[in-house]
Amino acid sequence: MERWHERDTLISTSPQMASWSPDTPCSCDCFVSVPPASAIPAVIFAKNSDRPREEVQEVVFVPAGTHVPGSRLQCTYIEVEQVSKTHAVILSRPSWLWGAEMGANEHGVCIGNEAVWTKEPVGTGEALLGMDLLRLALERGSSAQEALHVITGLLERYGQGGSCREDPMPFCYHNTFLLADRTEAWVLETAGRLWAAQRIQEGARNISNQLSIGTDISAEHPELRPHARAQGWWGGQGAFDFAQTFSLTQQPVRMEAAKARFRAGQELLQQRQGGITAEAMMGILRSKESGICMDSGGFRTTASMVSVLPQDPTQPCVHFLTATPDPSRSVFKPFIFGVGAAQVPQVLSPTFGAQDPVRSLPRFQTQVDRRHALYRGHQVALGLMESEQDRGQQLRQKQRDLEQEGLEAVRGLLAREWAPPPQELGGLFQAFVEKESRVYA
């Protein structure tokens, strides 16, 4: 049974046990800017999702829903209890799973997750993926803090585990999360069922595949320190540094590389302090020199997202999504929750029902083509950019022009210079996906 600590934390049960391969690729980068770091009175969120090179990421809109009491919800691997009401969400997700790498809900909550390995061993059994926890938090949380409580509660009850890639060779990890809403952000870092959280009420912050919360802990699992002491990782006296206590003593190569990306991300945010905009965040996500725009061996940035969350609740939140890999050669397209918001078919992958390799046991023994229409067109465009210089430059310019059109529309909207009917606002993402599709036709 769950019970709450006086700091709004949950009591732990037993940790999960498993193994981890130090050669497994892993990378992602999340960023947030809270005024006064932002150039406008808004929280700005951003993420690059770095995944296996051939993995397709789709953009899925799920409307708000009401559910029968006691009903069950099938996530990627396991079922959980459904709640009576869920919020509308927009998700950028690997198309083979239920959860999401990043997304937002109708209340202006955004979340991105990262892979992390700690001294706590990774579970072998199938449980909730970090990506499942992310989607569940968006569907159930109306603020960043409420979404954080959703994750920690589900983590306590169901645990985290299961393979995080579409491959017969398991790829398992624990998770860190960056959560944001119109007023603040939270960093949540986990080690098995244990966790620590840090509240960000001003300034800029980033996370990159490593524990980053030191002694500045705003909330924590009540068994965090007792467990660390019992394991001999902390002496029980003096300051408690979560990252120092729970990080692996010998970091694998990939996690050492993540440190460099983390520092580069900090520097890029610092350079833009007080002037961070959606465009500035897009520029950071496109930084190849830092490794933030990933293209390394079997891994690359497969999708990206930037969100503007105005502090004024009368203004709409705007979420820019690529739905395609490599943000340096993709278009960030604006999505706004509204009357006309609906699923855009061009960014939805095909489904395979009971024959899907994720559903058939043993899992992932076959491969299927999950490419959606926009992904296919973008693939052709990337090929032209690499093989035909003139044609490639023309395509890249058309991408830039289209993205600028979206940014200008959003600027006008937030400055109250443009007031389209609700149906048009809700259909904005659809309109820009169709325009991008015509660029590649």
XYZ file of C-alpha atoms in Angstrom, residues 149-317:
169
model
C 3.627 12.797 -8.536
C 1.960 10.626 -11.181
C 5.339 9.249 -12.271
C 6.602 8.582 -8.746
C 3.327 6.933 -7.741
C 3.326 4.624 -10.779
C 7.033 3.929 -10.329
C 6.332 2.827 -6.765
C 3.440 0.593 -7.768
C 4.633 -0.949 -11.035
C 8.371 -0.254 -11.316
C 10.249 0.515 -14.529
C 11.678 -2.066 -16.890
C 11.560 -3.802 -20.246
C 13.483 -3.392 -23.477
C 13.450 0.138 -24.871
C 14.279 -0.698 -28.467
C 12.747 -2.796 -31.211
C 15.397 -5.499 -31.238
C 15.774 -9.098 -29.992
C 18.740 -7.917 -27.881
C 17.267 -6.185 -24.812
C 18.167 -2.551 -24.171
C 17.069 -1.518 -20.677
C 17.624 1.588 -18.580
C 16.260 3.767 -15.820
C 15.054 7.286 -16.529
C 15.433 10.942 -15.795
C 12.710 13.424 -16.720
C 12.396 17.142 -17.376
C 8.869 18.397 -16.669
C 7.655 21.930 -17.365
C 4.484 23.995 -17.266
C 3.601 27.680 -17.605
C 5.217 28.671 -14.297
C 8.076 26.306 -13.448
C 10.003 23.144 -14.255
C 11.125 20.036 -12.390
C 13.999 17.623 -12.943
C 13.140 14.101 -11.760
C 15.929 11.515 -11.650
C 15.362 7.857 -10.813
C 17.396 4.858 -9.692
C 15.109 1.830 -9.705
C 12.102 2.855 -7.592
C 14.144 5.504 -5.783
C 14.215 9.106 -6.976
C 15.160 12.719 -6.317
C 13.601 15.865 -7.773
C 14.726 19.455 -8.198
C 12.395 22.416 -8.711
C 13.410 25.140 -11.180
C 11.551 28.423 -10.683
C 13.913 30.648 -12.677
C 16.872 30.336 -15.038
C 17.815 27.637 -17.556
C 18.472 23.927 -17.017
C 19.359 20.889 -19.116
C 19.718 17.117 -18.663
C 21.770 14.631 -20.712
C 21.838 10.913 -19.829
C 23.358 11.264 -16.392
C 22.374 12.122 -12.847
C 22.645 15.880 -12.393
C 20.877 16.629 -9.098
C 23.501 17.241 -6.426
C 22.668 18.592 -2.966
C 19.882 20.911 -4.191
C 17.060 18.391 -3.709
C 13.494 19.729 -3.544
C 11.768 16.373 -2.987
C 12.930 12.780 -2.658
C 11.892 9.208 -2.005
C 11.907 8.776 1.790
C 14.045 5.641 1.515
C 16.640 7.309 -0.730
C 19.146 8.216 1.985
C 18.560 5.152 4.201
C 19.118 2.908 1.159
C 22.303 4.751 0.164
C 23.595 4.420 3.709
C 22.695 0.713 3.900
C 24.589 0.085 0.649
C 27.651 1.897 1.960
C 27.397 4.624 -0.690
C 26.869 7.433 1.837
C 28.118 7.731 5.395
C 25.023 9.447 6.731
C 26.836 12.617 7.798
C 27.128 15.956 6.013
C 25.566 17.001 2.725
C 23.836 14.353 0.629
C 24.789 14.627 -3.065
C 22.363 12.470 -5.074
C 24.378 12.390 -8.317
C 27.650 11.679 -6.541
C 26.096 8.969 -4.372
C 24.148 7.066 -7.033
C 26.272 7.541 -10.189
C 28.357 4.600 -11.387
C 31.921 4.760 -10.115
C 33.302 3.802 -13.532
C 31.343 5.570 -16.241
C 31.059 3.807 -19.642
C 32.227 5.643 -22.756
C 28.735 6.717 -23.791
C 28.016 8.289 -20.411
C 31.345 10.116 -20.509
C 30.250 11.510 -23.902
C 26.968 12.569 -22.287
C 28.960 14.669 -19.808
C 30.454 16.624 -22.702
C 27.003 17.183 -24.212
C 25.640 18.234 -20.823
C 28.412 20.832 -20.415
C 27.960 22.045 -23.996
C 24.223 22.404 -23.396
C 24.863 24.397 -20.227
C 27.202 26.722 -22.121
C 24.749 27.218 -24.997
C 21.981 28.098 -22.543
C 24.286 30.392 -20.591
C 25.277 32.277 -23.756
C 21.590 32.997 -24.421
C 20.512 33.817 -20.824
C 17.803 36.468 -20.868
C 17.296 36.057 -24.602
C 16.123 32.464 -24.964
C 13.371 32.061 -27.553
C 11.850 29.144 -29.433
C 14.280 29.863 -32.287
C 17.223 29.886 -29.879
C 16.180 26.469 -28.562
C 15.846 25.162 -32.120
C 19.385 26.400 -32.761
C 20.667 24.497 -29.720
C 18.918 21.314 -30.870
C 20.586 21.720 -34.269
C 24.095 21.960 -32.795
C 26.106 19.168 -34.419
C 29.447 20.420 -33.143
C 28.379 19.785 -29.524
C 26.894 16.375 -30.327
C 23.438 17.597 -29.240
C 22.224 17.019 -32.800
C 23.251 13.366 -32.760
C 24.558 11.449 -35.770
C 26.885 8.740 -34.500
C 27.066 5.213 -35.845
C 23.776 3.444 -35.253
C 22.272 6.422 -33.441
C 20.841 9.761 -34.494
C 18.333 12.409 -33.452
C 15.102 10.844 -34.707
C 12.712 13.666 -33.692
C 12.737 17.044 -31.942
C 10.331 19.298 -30.060
C 10.270 22.890 -28.773
C 7.387 24.305 -26.711
C 6.485 27.863 -25.714
C 4.401 27.990 -22.521
C 3.249 31.592 -21.876
C 2.837 32.602 -18.243
C -0.365 34.418 -19.243
C -3.048 31.686 -19.069
C -5.164 33.474 -21.684
C -2.484 32.816 -24.314
C -2.192 29.398 -25.964
C 0.804 27.109 -25.489
